[in-house]
C-alpha positions as a printed Julia matrix, in Angstrom:
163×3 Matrix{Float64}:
   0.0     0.0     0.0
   2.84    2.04    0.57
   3.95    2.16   -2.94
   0.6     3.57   -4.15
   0.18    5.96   -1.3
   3.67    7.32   -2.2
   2.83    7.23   -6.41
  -0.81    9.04   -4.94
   1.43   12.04   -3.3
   4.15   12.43   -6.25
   0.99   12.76   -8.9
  -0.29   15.77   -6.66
   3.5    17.43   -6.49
   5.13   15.58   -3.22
   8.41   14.53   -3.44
   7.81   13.33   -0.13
   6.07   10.07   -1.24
   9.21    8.73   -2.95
   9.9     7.42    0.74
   6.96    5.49    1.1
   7.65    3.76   -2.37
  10.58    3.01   -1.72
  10.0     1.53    1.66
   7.12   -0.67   -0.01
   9.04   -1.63   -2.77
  11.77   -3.17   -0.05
   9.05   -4.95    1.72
   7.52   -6.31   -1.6
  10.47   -7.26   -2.72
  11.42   -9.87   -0.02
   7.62  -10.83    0.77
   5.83  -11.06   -2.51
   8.91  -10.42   -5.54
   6.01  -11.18   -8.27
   5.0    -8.22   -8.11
   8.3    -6.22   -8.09
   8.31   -5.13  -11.76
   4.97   -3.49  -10.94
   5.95   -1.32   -7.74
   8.74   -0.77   -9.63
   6.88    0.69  -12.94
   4.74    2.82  -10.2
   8.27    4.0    -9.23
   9.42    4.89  -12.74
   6.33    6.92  -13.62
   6.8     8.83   -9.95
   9.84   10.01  -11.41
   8.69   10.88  -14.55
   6.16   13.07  -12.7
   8.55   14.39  -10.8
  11.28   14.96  -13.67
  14.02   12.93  -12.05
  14.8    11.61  -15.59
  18.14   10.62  -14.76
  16.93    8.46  -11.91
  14.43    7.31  -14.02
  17.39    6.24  -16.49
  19.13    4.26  -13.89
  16.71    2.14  -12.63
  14.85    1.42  -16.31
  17.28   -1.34  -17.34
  17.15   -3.51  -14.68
  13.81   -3.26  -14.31
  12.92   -4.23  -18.33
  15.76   -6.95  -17.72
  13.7    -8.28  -15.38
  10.35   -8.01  -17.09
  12.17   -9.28  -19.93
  13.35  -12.12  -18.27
   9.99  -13.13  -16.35
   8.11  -12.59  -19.32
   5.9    -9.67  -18.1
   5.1    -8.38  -21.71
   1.87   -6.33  -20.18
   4.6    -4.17  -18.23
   6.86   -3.6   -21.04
   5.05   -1.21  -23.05
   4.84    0.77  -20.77
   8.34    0.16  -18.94
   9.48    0.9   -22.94
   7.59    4.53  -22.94
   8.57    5.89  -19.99
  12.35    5.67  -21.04
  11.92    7.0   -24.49
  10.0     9.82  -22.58
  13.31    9.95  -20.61
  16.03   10.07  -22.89
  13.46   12.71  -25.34
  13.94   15.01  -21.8
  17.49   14.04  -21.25
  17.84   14.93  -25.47
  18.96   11.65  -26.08
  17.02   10.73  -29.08
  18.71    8.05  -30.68
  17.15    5.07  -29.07
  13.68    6.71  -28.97
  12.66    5.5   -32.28
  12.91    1.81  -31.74
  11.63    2.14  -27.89
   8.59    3.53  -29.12
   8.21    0.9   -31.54
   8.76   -2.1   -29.84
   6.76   -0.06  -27.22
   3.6     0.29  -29.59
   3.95   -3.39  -30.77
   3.6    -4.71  -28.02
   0.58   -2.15  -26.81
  -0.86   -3.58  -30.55
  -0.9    -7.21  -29.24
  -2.22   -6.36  -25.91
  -4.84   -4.02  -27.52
  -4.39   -2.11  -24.64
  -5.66    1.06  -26.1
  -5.38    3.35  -22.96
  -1.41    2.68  -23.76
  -1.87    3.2   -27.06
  -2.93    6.55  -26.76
   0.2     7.65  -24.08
   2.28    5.98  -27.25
   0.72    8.39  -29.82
   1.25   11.52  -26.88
   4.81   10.73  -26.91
   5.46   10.62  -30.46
   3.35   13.65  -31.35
   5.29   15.67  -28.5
   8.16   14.37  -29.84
   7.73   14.67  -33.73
   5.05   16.79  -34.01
   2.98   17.24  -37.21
  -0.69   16.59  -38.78
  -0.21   12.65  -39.26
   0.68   12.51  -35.31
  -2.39   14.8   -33.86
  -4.64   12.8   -36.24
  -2.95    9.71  -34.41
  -3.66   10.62  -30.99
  -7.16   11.64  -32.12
  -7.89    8.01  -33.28
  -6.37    6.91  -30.49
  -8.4     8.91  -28.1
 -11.75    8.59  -29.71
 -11.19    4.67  -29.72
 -10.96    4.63  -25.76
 -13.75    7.4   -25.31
 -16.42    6.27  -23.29
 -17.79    8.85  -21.19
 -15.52    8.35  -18.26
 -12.7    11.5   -18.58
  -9.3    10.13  -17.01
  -6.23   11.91  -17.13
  -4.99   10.13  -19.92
  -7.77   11.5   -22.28
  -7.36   15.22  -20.86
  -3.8    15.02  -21.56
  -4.19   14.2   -24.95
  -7.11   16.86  -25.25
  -4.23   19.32  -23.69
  -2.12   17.8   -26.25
  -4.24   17.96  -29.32
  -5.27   21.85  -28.3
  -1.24   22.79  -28.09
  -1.19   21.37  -31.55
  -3.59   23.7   -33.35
């Protein structure tokens, strides 16, 4: 619980809940290690949030090693986005490309649309351009459903910046 509680306080501006995720992610890890690539992933997007991109860059390799290795394709799409959304910050751009490809392949096969969309977000921020806002319109209209998330206001923010 610790690990969302923390990941609750870092969406809403706290630095102060890295603690707590950390402190759960230690107690997962040697009580219930199944779930590690998960706590770990809420850890990742925490400092995403938070623009700790270089921590963000240190701890993404193991973690996708691990995934990787366990098999955990429904964590590597995402895993795969937040360190292209990394190294885009960091301006390292030359592994973005195939991250975000392997990234959206994988979202493909899991049809999970919801990632789809933060895929197309990423890409249009990135690149830019007509064929990319008409991407993460798709993309948003195909998980539409009446309930507003913040996925779907981002990419509203998004497609509004791109006018």
């Amino acid at each position: 619980a610790n690990v969302q509680a923390g990941w609750a306080r870092v969406l809403q501006g706290d630095e102060a809940g890295l603690p707590l995720m950390h402190e759960g992610i230690a107690g997962n890890r040697s009580s219930m290690s199944s779930i590690e690539v998960t706590m770990q992933l809420f850890l990742l997007d925490a400092y995403a949030h938070l623009g700790r991109h270089g921590e963000l860059l240190a701890l993404v390799n193991p973690v996708l090693a691990t995934a990787r290795r366990r098999g955990e394709n429904y964590m590597m799409a995402d895993l795969l986005r937040l360190k292209a959304e990394a190294l885009l910050a960091s301006g390292l751009e030359e592994e973005v490309a195939a991250l975000l490809e392997e990234a959206e392949q994988l979202a493909e096969w899991l049809q999970a649309r919801a990632l789809l969309l933060r895929l197309a977000m990423t890409r249009a921020r990135w690149q830019g351009g007509t064929a990319l806002r008409q991407l993460v319109e798709t993309r948003l209209a195909a998980i539409e459903s009446g309930h507003d998330d913040l996925d779907q206001q981002a990419a509203r923010d998004l497609l509004r910046a791109m006018r």
